[in-house]
mmCIF file of C-alpha atoms in Angstrom:
data_model
loop_
_atom_site.group_PDB
_atom_site.id
_atom_site.type_symbol
_atom_site.label_atom_id
_atom_site.label_comp_id
_atom_site.label_asym_id
_atom_site.label_seq_id
_atom_site.Cartn_x
_atom_site.Cartn_y
_atom_site.Cartn_z
ATOM 1 C CA MET A 560 -15.931 4.738 22.743
ATOM 2 C CA ASP A 561 -16.451 8.514 24.076
ATOM 3 C CA GLN A 562 -20.168 8.568 24.499
ATOM 4 C CA ASN A 563 -19.811 12.476 25.841
ATOM 5 C CA THR A 564 -17.872 13.450 22.367
ATOM 6 C CA THR A 565 -19.885 15.092 19.838
ATOM 7 C CA PRO A 566 -19.884 14.190 16.828
ATOM 8 C CA SER A 567 -18.201 16.111 13.177
ATOM 9 C CA TYR A 568 -20.921 15.216 11.123
ATOM 10 C CA THR A 569 -24.454 15.359 11.171
ATOM 11 C CA LEU A 570 -26.835 11.195 11.374
ATOM 12 C CA GLN A 571 -28.236 12.909 7.667
ATOM 13 C CA GLN A 572 -23.724 13.177 6.418
ATOM 14 C CA LEU A 573 -23.863 9.519 7.285
ATOM 15 C CA VAL A 574 -26.870 7.697 5.629
ATOM 16 C CA LEU A 575 -25.653 9.197 2.563
ATOM 17 C CA TYR A 576 -22.794 8.358 3.136
ATOM 18 C CA PHE A 577 -23.780 4.711 3.707
ATOM 19 C CA LEU A 578 -26.424 4.792 0.449
ATOM 20 C CA ARG A 579 -22.803 6.231 -1.604
ATOM 21 C CA LEU A 580 -21.111 2.939 -0.965
ATOM 22 C CA GLY A 581 -23.660 0.439 -0.718
ATOM 23 C CA ALA A 582 -24.407 1.645 -4.531
ATOM 24 C CA LEU A 583 -20.758 2.193 -5.178
ATOM 25 C CA GLY A 584 -19.062 -0.126 -2.829
ATOM 26 C CA PHE A 585 -17.339 -3.470 -5.230
ATOM 27 C CA GLY A 586 -15.200 -5.628 -3.965
ATOM 28 C CA GLY A 587 -16.216 -7.663 -1.241
ATOM 29 C CA PRO A 588 -15.834 -7.118 2.265
ATOM 30 C CA VAL A 589 -12.225 -6.394 3.000
ATOM 31 C CA ALA A 590 -12.276 -4.154 -0.083
ATOM 32 C CA LEU A 591 -15.403 -2.498 2.131
ATOM 33 C CA ALA A 592 -14.314 -2.233 5.257
ATOM 34 C CA GLY A 593 -11.056 -0.855 4.185
ATOM 35 C CA TYR A 594 -13.356 2.182 2.147
ATOM 36 C CA MET A 595 -14.640 3.403 5.410
ATOM 37 C CA HIS A 596 -11.764 3.123 7.676
ATOM 38 C CA ARG A 597 -9.512 5.413 4.401
ATOM 39 C CA ASP A 598 -13.144 7.425 3.556
ATOM 40 C CA LEU A 599 -14.401 7.942 7.509
ATOM 41 C CA VAL A 600 -11.491 7.718 9.588
ATOM 42 C CA GLU A 601 -7.694 8.951 7.223
ATOM 43 C CA GLN A 602 -9.479 11.986 5.671
ATOM 44 C CA ARG A 603 -12.891 13.046 7.152
ATOM 45 C CA LYS A 604 -11.820 12.075 10.355
ATOM 46 C CA TRP A 605 -15.736 11.247 11.606
ATOM 47 C CA ILE A 606 -14.461 7.449 13.371
ATOM 48 C CA THR A 607 -11.015 7.425 15.338
ATOM 49 C CA GLU A 608 -8.779 4.834 14.968
ATOM 50 C CA GLU A 609 -9.965 2.729 17.798
ATOM 51 C CA ASP A 610 -13.631 3.735 17.688
ATOM 52 C CA TYR A 611 -12.468 1.996 14.289
ATOM 53 C CA LYS A 612 -10.358 -1.235 15.262
ATOM 54 C CA GLU A 613 -13.164 -1.912 17.992
ATOM 55 C CA GLY A 614 -15.888 -2.783 15.148
ATOM 56 C CA LEU A 615 -13.654 -5.097 13.012
ATOM 57 C CA ALA A 616 -13.115 -6.463 15.844
ATOM 58 C CA LEU A 617 -16.224 -6.878 16.846
ATOM 59 C CA ALA A 618 -17.794 -7.631 13.206
ATOM 60 C CA GLN A 619 -14.823 -10.290 12.754
ATOM 61 C CA LEU A 620 -15.958 -12.022 16.204
ATOM 62 C CA ALA A 621 -19.922 -12.498 15.466
ATOM 63 C CA PRO A 622 -21.224 -14.253 13.101
ATOM 64 C CA GLY A 623 -22.597 -12.792 9.410
ATOM 65 C CA PRO A 624 -21.247 -10.535 7.064
ATOM 66 C CA LEU A 625 -18.469 -8.496 7.964
ATOM 67 C CA ALA A 626 -19.210 -5.571 5.823
ATOM 68 C CA ALA A 627 -22.713 -4.865 6.970
ATOM 69 C CA GLN A 628 -21.521 -4.830 10.787
ATOM 70 C CA LEU A 629 -18.916 -2.388 10.668
ATOM 71 C CA GLY A 630 -21.367 0.075 9.529
ATOM 72 C CA ILE A 631 -23.526 -0.279 11.970
ATOM 73 C CA TYR A 632 -21.288 -0.136 14.534
ATOM 74 C CA ILE A 633 -19.771 3.027 13.039
ATOM 75 C CA GLY A 634 -23.115 4.477 12.970
ATOM 76 C CA TYR A 635 -23.932 3.087 16.255
ATOM 77 C CA VAL A 636 -20.784 4.734 17.858
ATOM 78 C CA HIS A 637 -21.899 8.444 17.609
ATOM 79 C CA TYR A 638 -25.949 7.918 17.189
ATOM 80 C CA ARG A 639 -26.614 5.019 19.200
ATOM 81 C CA ILE A 640 -29.164 2.609 17.994
ATOM 82 C CA LEU A 641 -31.161 5.191 15.510
ATOM 83 C CA GLY A 642 -27.089 5.653 14.025
ATOM 84 C CA ALA A 643 -26.703 1.796 13.789
ATOM 85 C CA THR A 644 -30.242 1.372 12.120
ATOM 86 C CA LEU A 645 -29.763 3.332 9.294
ATOM 87 C CA ALA A 646 -26.855 2.864 8.459
ATOM 88 C CA GLY A 647 -26.807 -0.439 8.236
ATOM 89 C CA LEU A 648 -30.003 -0.102 6.098
ATOM 90 C CA ALA A 649 -28.986 2.756 3.822
ATOM 91 C CA PHE A 650 -25.609 0.398 3.423
ATOM 92 C CA VAL A 651 -28.047 -2.709 2.604
ATOM 93 C CA LEU A 652 -31.026 -0.728 0.530
ATOM 94 C CA PRO A 653 -28.810 0.211 -2.658
ATOM 95 C CA SER A 654 -27.184 -3.406 -3.213
ATOM 96 C CA PHE A 655 -30.822 -4.670 -1.993
ATOM 97 C CA ILE A 656 -32.876 -3.224 -4.907
ATOM 98 C CA ILE A 657 -30.281 -4.118 -7.299
ATOM 99 C CA VAL A 658 -30.551 -7.692 -7.179
ATOM 100 C CA VAL A 659 -34.137 -7.806 -6.444
ATOM 101 C CA ILE A 660 -34.167 -5.567 -10.911
ATOM 102 C CA LEU A 661 -32.038 -8.651 -11.159
ATOM 103 C CA GLY A 662 -34.361 -10.865 -9.836
ATOM 104 C CA TYR A 663 -36.789 -9.399 -12.199
ATOM 105 C CA ILE A 664 -34.675 -9.512 -15.263
ATOM 106 C CA TYR A 665 -33.771 -13.165 -14.818
ATOM 107 C CA THR A 666 -37.274 -13.965 -14.045
ATOM 108 C CA GLN A 667 -38.564 -12.896 -17.751
ATOM 109 C CA TRP A 668 -34.596 -13.726 -19.183
ATOM 110 C CA GLN A 669 -33.683 -16.695 -17.736
ATOM 111 C CA GLY A 670 -34.968 -19.151 -20.789
ATOM 112 C CA ILE A 671 -33.201 -16.749 -23.730
ATOM 113 C CA PRO A 672 -29.786 -17.576 -25.179
ATOM 114 C CA TRP A 673 -28.109 -14.805 -24.551
ATOM 115 C CA MET A 674 -28.646 -14.702 -20.922
ATOM 116 C CA GLN A 675 -27.758 -18.066 -20.883
ATOM 117 C CA ALA A 676 -24.701 -17.565 -22.298
ATOM 118 C CA VAL A 677 -23.689 -14.540 -20.340
ATOM 119 C CA PHE A 678 -23.571 -16.930 -17.261
ATOM 120 C CA TYR A 679 -21.924 -19.881 -18.670
ATOM 121 C CA GLY A 680 -18.805 -17.009 -19.247
ATOM 122 C CA VAL A 681 -19.766 -14.785 -15.413
ATOM 123 C CA GLY A 682 -20.246 -18.645 -13.632
ATOM 124 C CA ALA A 683 -16.491 -20.036 -14.860
ATOM 125 C CA ALA A 684 -14.963 -16.538 -13.457
ATOM 126 C CA VAL A 685 -16.657 -16.870 -10.247
ATOM 127 C CA ILE A 686 -15.370 -19.892 -9.421
ATOM 128 C CA GLY A 687 -11.614 -18.621 -10.479
ATOM 129 C CA ILE A 688 -12.419 -15.187 -7.510
ATOM 130 C CA ILE A 689 -13.926 -18.241 -4.920
ATOM 131 C CA ALA A 690 -10.741 -19.474 -5.650
ATOM 132 C CA MET A 691 -8.767 -16.760 -5.307
ATOM 133 C CA SER A 692 -10.439 -15.462 -2.723
ATOM 134 C CA ALA A 693 -10.272 -19.133 -0.452
ATOM 135 C CA TRP A 694 -6.284 -18.723 -1.118
ATOM 136 C CA LYS A 695 -6.051 -15.563 0.246
ATOM 137 C CA LEU A 696 -8.067 -15.841 2.973
ATOM 138 C CA THR A 697 -6.087 -19.235 4.210
ATOM 139 C CA ARG A 698 -2.614 -17.990 3.998
ATOM 140 C CA LYS A 699 -4.322 -15.197 6.031
ATOM 141 C CA SER A 700 -6.064 -16.753 8.879
ATOM 142 C CA ILE A 701 -4.416 -19.928 8.998
ATOM 143 C CA GLY A 702 -0.791 -19.676 8.648
ATOM 144 C CA ALA A 703 2.337 -22.301 9.982
ATOM 145 C CA ASP A 704 -0.567 -23.161 12.979
ATOM 146 C CA LYS A 705 -0.765 -26.637 12.765
ATOM 147 C CA TRP A 706 -4.185 -26.897 14.853
ATOM 148 C CA LEU A 707 -5.778 -24.588 12.473
ATOM 149 C CA THR A 708 -4.340 -26.498 9.226
ATOM 150 C CA GLY A 709 -5.620 -30.029 10.859
ATOM 151 C CA ILE A 710 -9.646 -28.007 11.101
ATOM 152 C CA TYR A 711 -9.118 -26.585 8.390
ATOM 153 C CA LEU A 712 -8.306 -29.365 6.116
ATOM 154 C CA LEU A 713 -10.861 -31.838 7.950
ATOM 155 C CA THR A 714 -13.371 -28.406 7.066
ATOM 156 C CA ALA A 715 -12.293 -28.634 3.697
ATOM 157 C CA ALA A 716 -12.732 -32.551 2.984
ATOM 158 C CA TYR A 717 -16.024 -32.534 4.748
ATOM 159 C CA THR A 718 -17.805 -30.021 2.682
ATOM 160 C CA ILE A 719 -16.352 -32.083 -0.612
ATOM 161 C CA TRP A 720 -17.588 -34.849 0.557
ATOM 162 C CA LYS A 721 -21.132 -34.153 1.615
ATOM 163 C CA GLU A 722 -21.358 -30.552 -0.667
ATOM 164 C CA ASN A 723 -23.370 -29.015 2.516
ATOM 165 C CA GLU A 724 -21.916 -27.657 5.580
ATOM 166 C CA ASN A 725 -22.266 -28.882 9.167
ATOM 167 C CA ILE A 726 -22.706 -26.368 11.902
ATOM 168 C CA TRP A 727 -21.687 -28.519 14.700
ATOM 169 C CA LEU A 728 -18.193 -28.991 12.886
ATOM 170 C CA PHE A 729 -17.745 -24.873 12.764
ATOM 171 C CA LEU A 730 -18.939 -24.330 16.690
ATOM 172 C CA GLY A 731 -16.581 -27.533 17.591
ATOM 173 C CA ALA A 732 -13.425 -25.840 15.921
ATOM 174 C CA GLY A 733 -13.711 -23.159 17.901
ATOM 175 C CA ILE A 734 -14.309 -24.886 21.362
ATOM 176 C CA ILE A 735 -11.999 -27.528 20.391
ATOM 177 C CA TYR A 736 -9.545 -24.623 19.124
ATOM 178 C CA TRP A 737 -9.789 -22.679 22.609
ATOM 179 C CA TRP A 738 -9.268 -25.878 24.599
ATOM 180 C CA LEU A 739 -6.076 -26.621 23.271
ATOM 181 C CA LYS A 740 -4.679 -23.168 23.991
ATOM 182 C CA SER A 741 -6.571 -22.794 27.110
ATOM 183 C CA PRO A 742 -4.889 -26.279 28.474
ATOM 184 C CA GLY A 743 -5.899 -25.522 32.133
ATOM 185 C CA LYS A 744 -9.246 -25.167 31.456
ATOM 186 C CA LYS A 745 -11.590 -27.992 31.758
ATOM 187 C CA ILE A 746 -14.868 -27.524 28.793
ATOM 188 C CA SER A 747 -17.761 -28.174 31.149
ATOM 189 C CA PHE A 748 -19.759 -30.052 28.339
ATOM 190 C CA LEU A 749 -17.656 -33.233 27.706
ATOM 191 C CA LYS A 750 -18.348 -34.247 30.799
ATOM 192 C CA LYS A 751 -22.055 -34.274 30.711
ATOM 193 C CA LYS A 752 -23.297 -38.042 31.034
ATOM 194 C CA PRO A 753 -24.836 -38.401 27.545
ATOM 195 C CA ALA A 754 -28.933 -37.774 27.956
ATOM 196 C CA ASP A 755 -28.045 -34.264 28.989
ATOM 197 C CA LEU A 756 -25.880 -34.285 26.585
ATOM 198 C CA ILE A 757 -29.276 -34.212 24.310
ATOM 199 C CA LYS A 758 -30.999 -32.141 26.555
ATOM 200 C CA SER A 759 -28.392 -28.872 26.631
ATOM 201 C CA LEU A 760 -28.288 -29.127 22.137
ATOM 202 C CA SER A 761 -32.170 -29.248 22.402
ATOM 203 C CA PHE A 762 -33.087 -25.768 21.265
ATOM 204 C CA PRO A 763 -30.691 -26.310 18.371
ATOM 205 C CA LEU A 764 -31.272 -29.139 17.484
ATOM 206 C CA LEU A 765 -35.688 -28.295 17.597
ATOM 207 C CA PHE A 766 -33.952 -25.418 15.437
ATOM 208 C CA ASN A 767 -33.415 -27.299 13.054
ATOM 209 C CA ALA A 768 -36.282 -29.704 12.678
ATOM 210 C CA SER A 769 -38.410 -26.670 12.415
ATOM 211 C CA LEU A 770 -36.849 -25.058 9.109
ATOM 212 C CA THR A 771 -38.551 -29.077 7.745
ATOM 213 C CA THR A 772 -41.344 -28.869 9.429
ATOM 214 C CA SER A 773 -42.699 -26.203 8.074
ATOM 215 C CA GLY A 774 -45.418 -26.065 4.916
ATOM 216 C CA ASN A 775 -45.291 -22.247 4.248
ATOM 217 C CA THR A 776 -42.327 -21.254 1.926
ATOM 218 C CA LEU A 777 -41.997 -17.306 3.356
ATOM 219 C CA TRP A 778 -41.750 -18.875 6.824
ATOM 220 C CA GLN A 779 -39.326 -21.513 5.519
ATOM 221 C CA LEU A 780 -37.364 -18.662 3.634
ATOM 222 C CA LEU A 781 -37.178 -17.115 7.351
ATOM 223 C CA LEU A 782 -36.177 -19.256 9.290
ATOM 224 C CA TYR A 783 -33.731 -21.290 6.757
ATOM 225 C CA PHE A 784 -31.937 -17.368 6.338
ATOM 226 C CA THR A 785 -31.798 -16.183 10.018
ATOM 227 C CA LYS A 786 -30.195 -20.071 10.231
ATOM 228 C CA ALA A 787 -27.736 -18.675 7.510
ATOM 229 C CA GLY A 788 -27.021 -14.915 8.857
ATOM 230 C CA ALA A 789 -26.839 -16.035 13.051
ATOM 231 C CA LEU A 790 -24.115 -18.941 12.081
ATOM 232 C CA VAL A 791 -22.174 -18.380 9.456
ATOM 233 C CA PHE A 792 -18.240 -17.222 10.305
ATOM 234 C CA GLY A 793 -16.128 -15.805 7.986
ATOM 235 C CA SER A 794 -15.700 -13.527 4.807
ATOM 236 C CA GLY A 795 -19.122 -12.497 2.777
ATOM 237 C CA LEU A 796 -18.172 -15.520 0.696
ATOM 238 C CA ALA A 797 -18.332 -18.261 3.815
ATOM 239 C CA ILE A 798 -22.230 -18.469 2.971
ATOM 240 C CA VAL A 799 -21.185 -19.654 0.214
ATOM 241 C CA PRO A 800 -21.470 -23.196 0.991
ATOM 242 C CA PHE A 801 -23.823 -23.053 3.573
ATOM 243 C CA LEU A 802 -26.617 -21.791 1.080
ATOM 244 C CA TYR A 803 -25.193 -24.556 -1.050
ATOM 245 C CA GLY A 804 -26.162 -26.956 1.647
ATOM 246 C CA GLY A 805 -29.654 -25.682 2.000
ATOM 247 C CA VAL A 806 -31.158 -23.906 -1.360
ATOM 248 C CA VAL A 807 -30.067 -26.626 -3.297
ATOM 249 C CA LYS A 808 -29.864 -29.762 -2.051
ATOM 250 C CA GLU A 809 -32.149 -29.628 1.771
ATOM 251 C CA HIS A 810 -35.341 -27.388 -0.103
ATOM 252 C CA ALA A 811 -34.191 -27.902 -3.613
ATOM 253 C CA TRP A 812 -35.368 -23.771 -3.729
ATOM 254 C CA LEU A 813 -33.834 -23.737 -6.950
ATOM 255 C CA ASN A 814 -31.020 -26.396 -9.571
ATOM 256 C CA GLU A 815 -27.023 -25.926 -9.427
ATOM 257 C CA GLN A 816 -26.920 -23.504 -12.301
ATOM 258 C CA GLN A 817 -29.783 -21.046 -10.290
ATOM 259 C CA PHE A 818 -27.456 -20.986 -7.638
ATOM 260 C CA MET A 819 -24.206 -20.568 -9.835
ATOM 261 C CA ASP A 820 -26.228 -17.462 -11.433
ATOM 262 C CA ALA A 821 -26.965 -16.034 -7.902
ATOM 263 C CA VAL A 822 -24.024 -16.196 -6.531
ATOM 264 C CA ALA A 823 -22.713 -14.725 -9.734
ATOM 265 C CA VAL A 824 -25.167 -11.567 -9.440
ATOM 266 C CA ALA A 825 -23.948 -11.141 -5.916
ATOM 267 C CA MET A 826 -19.897 -10.507 -7.100
ATOM 268 C CA ILE A 827 -21.221 -8.258 -10.174
ATOM 269 C CA THR A 828 -23.200 -6.208 -7.785
ATOM 270 C CA PRO A 829 -22.315 -3.884 -5.371
ATOM 271 C CA GLY A 830 -22.370 -2.936 -1.688
ATOM 272 C CA PRO A 831 -22.226 -6.909 0.816
ATOM 273 C CA VAL A 832 -21.322 -10.420 -1.097
ATOM 274 C CA VAL A 833 -24.425 -12.113 1.419
ATOM 275 C CA ILE A 834 -26.830 -9.581 -0.675
ATOM 276 C CA THR A 835 -27.278 -13.393 -3.114
ATOM 277 C CA VAL A 836 -29.499 -14.002 -0.795
ATOM 278 C CA ALA A 837 -32.208 -11.639 -2.190
ATOM 279 C CA PHE A 838 -32.274 -12.909 -5.238
ATOM 280 C CA ILE A 839 -32.832 -16.501 -4.198
ATOM 281 C CA GLY A 840 -35.464 -15.314 -2.667
ATOM 282 C CA PHE A 841 -36.919 -13.391 -5.224
ATOM 283 C CA LEU A 842 -36.650 -16.912 -7.293
ATOM 284 C CA VAL A 843 -38.330 -18.847 -4.545
ATOM 285 C CA ALA A 844 -41.351 -16.785 -3.870
ATOM 286 C CA GLY A 845 -41.627 -12.870 -5.582
ATOM 287 C CA PHE A 846 -40.575 -9.387 -4.337
ATOM 288 C CA ALA A 847 -41.716 -10.520 -0.482
ATOM 289 C CA GLY A 848 -39.314 -13.721 -1.004
ATOM 290 C CA ALA A 849 -36.431 -11.280 -1.605
ATOM 291 C CA CYS A 850 -37.288 -8.870 1.261
ATOM 292 C CA ILE A 851 -37.916 -12.502 3.796
ATOM 293 C CA ALA A 852 -34.342 -13.756 2.785
ATOM 294 C CA ALA A 853 -32.800 -9.689 3.299
ATOM 295 C CA LEU A 854 -34.279 -9.442 6.672
ATOM 296 C CA GLY A 855 -33.929 -12.878 7.731
ATOM 297 C CA THR A 856 -29.809 -12.563 6.778
ATOM 298 C CA PHE A 857 -29.190 -9.300 8.155
ATOM 299 C CA PHE A 858 -31.119 -8.461 11.583
ATOM 300 C CA PRO A 859 -29.146 -11.459 13.913
ATOM 301 C CA SER A 860 -26.117 -9.224 12.045
ATOM 302 C CA TYR A 861 -27.700 -6.382 13.802
ATOM 303 C CA ILE A 862 -28.160 -7.807 16.547
ATOM 304 C CA PHE A 863 -24.790 -9.897 17.087
ATOM 305 C CA THR A 864 -23.852 -6.526 16.949
ATOM 306 C CA VAL A 865 -25.866 -4.435 18.560
ATOM 307 C CA VAL A 866 -26.627 -6.191 22.042
ATOM 308 C CA PRO A 867 -22.862 -6.253 22.403
ATOM 309 C CA ALA A 868 -21.464 -2.721 21.406
ATOM 310 C CA PRO A 869 -21.277 -1.108 25.177
ATOM 311 C CA TYR A 870 -19.096 -3.648 26.573
ATOM 312 C CA PHE A 871 -16.916 -5.161 23.562
ATOM 313 C CA ARG A 872 -13.821 -2.761 24.934
ATOM 314 C CA LYS A 873 -13.982 -4.491 28.599
ATOM 315 C CA TYR A 874 -14.185 -8.278 27.492
ATOM 316 C CA GLY A 875 -13.778 -8.127 23.182
ATOM 317 C CA LYS A 876 -9.288 -8.195 23.586
ATOM 318 C CA HIS A 877 -10.402 -11.573 25.504
ATOM 319 C CA PRO A 878 -7.956 -14.909 24.560
ATOM 320 C CA GLY A 879 -9.815 -17.054 25.067
ATOM 321 C CA ILE A 880 -12.644 -15.461 22.891
ATOM 322 C CA LYS A 881 -9.949 -15.038 20.521
ATOM 323 C CA ALA A 882 -9.252 -18.176 19.981
ATOM 324 C CA PHE A 883 -12.012 -19.442 19.845
ATOM 325 C CA VAL A 884 -12.894 -17.431 16.747
ATOM 326 C CA ASP A 885 -9.780 -18.650 15.219
ATOM 327 C CA GLY A 886 -10.990 -21.862 14.910
ATOM 328 C CA VAL A 887 -14.522 -21.292 13.908
ATOM 329 C CA THR A 888 -12.560 -18.735 11.700
ATOM 330 C CA ALA A 889 -9.829 -21.189 10.303
ATOM 331 C CA ALA A 890 -13.337 -23.662 9.350
ATOM 332 C CA ALA A 891 -15.051 -21.274 7.469
ATOM 333 C CA ILE A 892 -12.455 -20.978 4.997
ATOM 334 C CA GLY A 893 -12.165 -24.491 4.989
ATOM 335 C CA ALA A 894 -16.172 -24.485 4.011
ATOM 336 C CA ILE A 895 -15.134 -22.564 1.112
ATOM 337 C CA SER A 896 -11.734 -23.939 -0.164
ATOM 338 C CA GLY A 897 -14.292 -27.038 -0.761
ATOM 339 C CA ALA A 898 -17.299 -24.809 -1.895
ATOM 340 C CA VAL A 899 -14.098 -23.938 -4.707
ATOM 341 C CA ILE A 900 -14.046 -27.615 -5.554
ATOM 342 C CA VAL A 901 -17.813 -28.430 -5.185
ATOM 343 C CA LEU A 902 -19.024 -26.117 -7.573
ATOM 344 C CA GLY A 903 -15.972 -25.650 -9.827
ATOM 345 C CA LYS A 904 -17.555 -29.554 -10.692
ATOM 346 C CA ARG A 905 -20.510 -27.596 -12.169
ATOM 347 C CA SER A 906 -19.748 -25.132 -13.597
ATOM 348 C CA LEU A 907 -16.404 -25.681 -15.122
ATOM 349 C CA THR A 908 -17.628 -27.874 -17.203
ATOM 350 C CA ASP A 909 -15.879 -28.255 -20.789
ATOM 351 C CA ALA A 910 -12.421 -26.856 -22.141
ATOM 352 C CA TYR A 911 -13.768 -23.017 -22.485
ATOM 353 C CA THR A 912 -14.764 -22.537 -18.980
ATOM 354 C CA ILE A 913 -12.046 -23.745 -17.100
ATOM 355 C CA ALA A 914 -9.895 -21.430 -19.517
ATOM 356 C CA ILE A 915 -11.893 -18.481 -17.831
ATOM 357 C CA ALA A 916 -11.263 -19.983 -14.664
ATOM 358 C CA ILE A 917 -8.107 -19.823 -14.869
ATOM 359 C CA ILE A 918 -7.297 -16.611 -17.110
ATOM 360 C CA THR A 919 -9.386 -15.293 -13.756
ATOM 361 C CA VAL A 920 -6.762 -16.193 -11.658
ATOM 362 C CA VAL A 921 -3.989 -15.320 -13.286
ATOM 363 C CA ILE A 922 -5.284 -11.682 -13.670
ATOM 364 C CA ILE A 923 -6.430 -11.313 -10.347
ATOM 365 C CA TRP A 924 -3.008 -13.490 -8.874
ATOM 366 C CA ARG A 925 -1.046 -10.466 -11.494
ATOM 367 C CA PHE A 926 -2.824 -7.423 -11.771
ATOM 368 C CA LYS A 927 -4.012 -7.610 -8.150
ATOM 369 C CA LYS A 928 -6.103 -3.503 -8.746
ATOM 370 C CA VAL A 929 -8.029 -4.814 -11.787
ATOM 371 C CA PRO A 930 -11.853 -4.817 -10.121
ATOM 372 C CA GLU A 931 -13.487 -7.812 -10.048
ATOM 373 C CA PRO A 932 -16.921 -6.587 -11.727
ATOM 374 C CA LEU A 933 -14.985 -6.001 -14.626
ATOM 375 C CA ILE A 934 -13.235 -9.718 -14.619
ATOM 376 C CA ILE A 935 -16.972 -10.819 -14.549
ATOM 377 C CA LEU A 936 -18.230 -7.947 -17.189
ATOM 378 C CA ALA A 937 -14.911 -9.801 -19.646
ATOM 379 C CA ALA A 938 -16.435 -13.171 -18.087
ATOM 380 C CA ALA A 939 -20.246 -11.681 -19.569
ATOM 381 C CA GLY A 940 -19.210 -11.007 -23.229
ATOM 382 C CA ILE A 941 -16.294 -14.286 -23.800
ATOM 383 C CA GLY A 942 -19.255 -15.898 -22.595
ATOM 384 C CA LEU A 943 -21.658 -14.359 -24.933
ATOM 385 C CA LEU A 944 -18.751 -14.686 -28.500
ATOM 386 C CA LEU A 945 -18.330 -18.385 -27.451
ATOM 387 C CA LYS A 946 -22.489 -19.605 -27.224
ATOM 388 C CA ASN A 947 -22.620 -17.434 -30.808
ATOM 389 C CA ILE A 948 -19.279 -19.269 -32.729
ATOM 390 C CA GLN A 949 -20.555 -23.033 -30.840
#
C-alpha cells in the first residue's frame, strides 16, 4: 500500500459505491468480495491487486464478517480512518434499514397466516442453502488434511450434541494446528500450573459471566453481540450456530421459529449475512435493540481491520499466523455443518419442507448462477400455496 499514491477517485465516489453494493449486493460474503474485485480492481482500477489481496487476507484472518471487513480495509487504503469508517457504514446501512423495516412488519403481522406460510417455505429453503454453503466451504478449506478433518468432525459433533458453539474449542483448534505445523515450538501456556492457567483465563471468563449477570436487556444485547463480533471466525454463516446457542438456548430472547425466521430474513436481504443480528435485536428490544446488536457485532470487525492494517503487510504472511487461522477456520466450518443438522431438525417438520430443502440443494448444485434471493422468493410462494391447500 503506497501511502503517497494519489487516489483516482474521491471519497464521495467510494461511499456511493458501497451504498450501492450494500443495497444491491446479494449472494453472501464470497460473492460480495468478488463484486469488489470486479468493480474496484478490474473495472474502475481504484484499488490495486496487491491492496485487494492484503485486505482479503486480513479479513479472512480476523474474526467478524469477511465482506464488511474487506470493505473497511478498501476504504482505509487511500482515505485512512475516515475512509474506513464511511465505507463500512455505507456498506452496512442499506441492509440494516431493510432488515429493520422487515422486523417491524414481522412484529406486526407475525400472527397472520400468510406471514407464517411464507416462513414455512423460506425456512426449509434456508436449510438447503446453508447445507450447500457448508459443503462448499468444507471442500474448499478442509481438503485432505487429516488434522483439519479431525478438527472439523469434532466441532461438528460438538455442535450437534450441545446445540451451540464453544469458543474455547475454536481457539484450541487454532492453537493445536499451529503447534502441529510448528513442532519445534512449544505452547507456553501448556506448561503452566492449573492455578496459573485459571488466572490467565480470568478475563475471558469474567467477560462470559458478565453476559448473564446484567439485568438490563440492552446492556446484555451489547455485550453478547460484541462477543459474537469479536470471537466468531469464518464466513457470515459461521455466526448462525453461535447466535443460536446464545439467542435461543442461553438467553431465550427468541424461540426457535423466530430464530429461523431471522436467518431467512438475512438470506433474502442484500449486504452481509451477519445483518441478521439487527433483525434479532429489533425483535428483542425494538429499534434501539437493532442498533445495539448491529453496533456490537460490527464494531469489533472495524477495530480488527483498522488497527492492524498498517502492520499487516509485514506480518500477515507469517506461517504461524496462517496455521492458527486454518485451525480456527476448520472449526468454524465444522460448526456450520453441525448447525445444518440442529436447525434442520426444527425446520424440516414434514414431507413438504424436506422436499423444499432437497430441491433447493439440487438447484444450487446444478444451476450455480441462480441467485439465492430468487430461490427464497420461490420458496415463499410455495409455502403460501401449500398452506392454502392444506
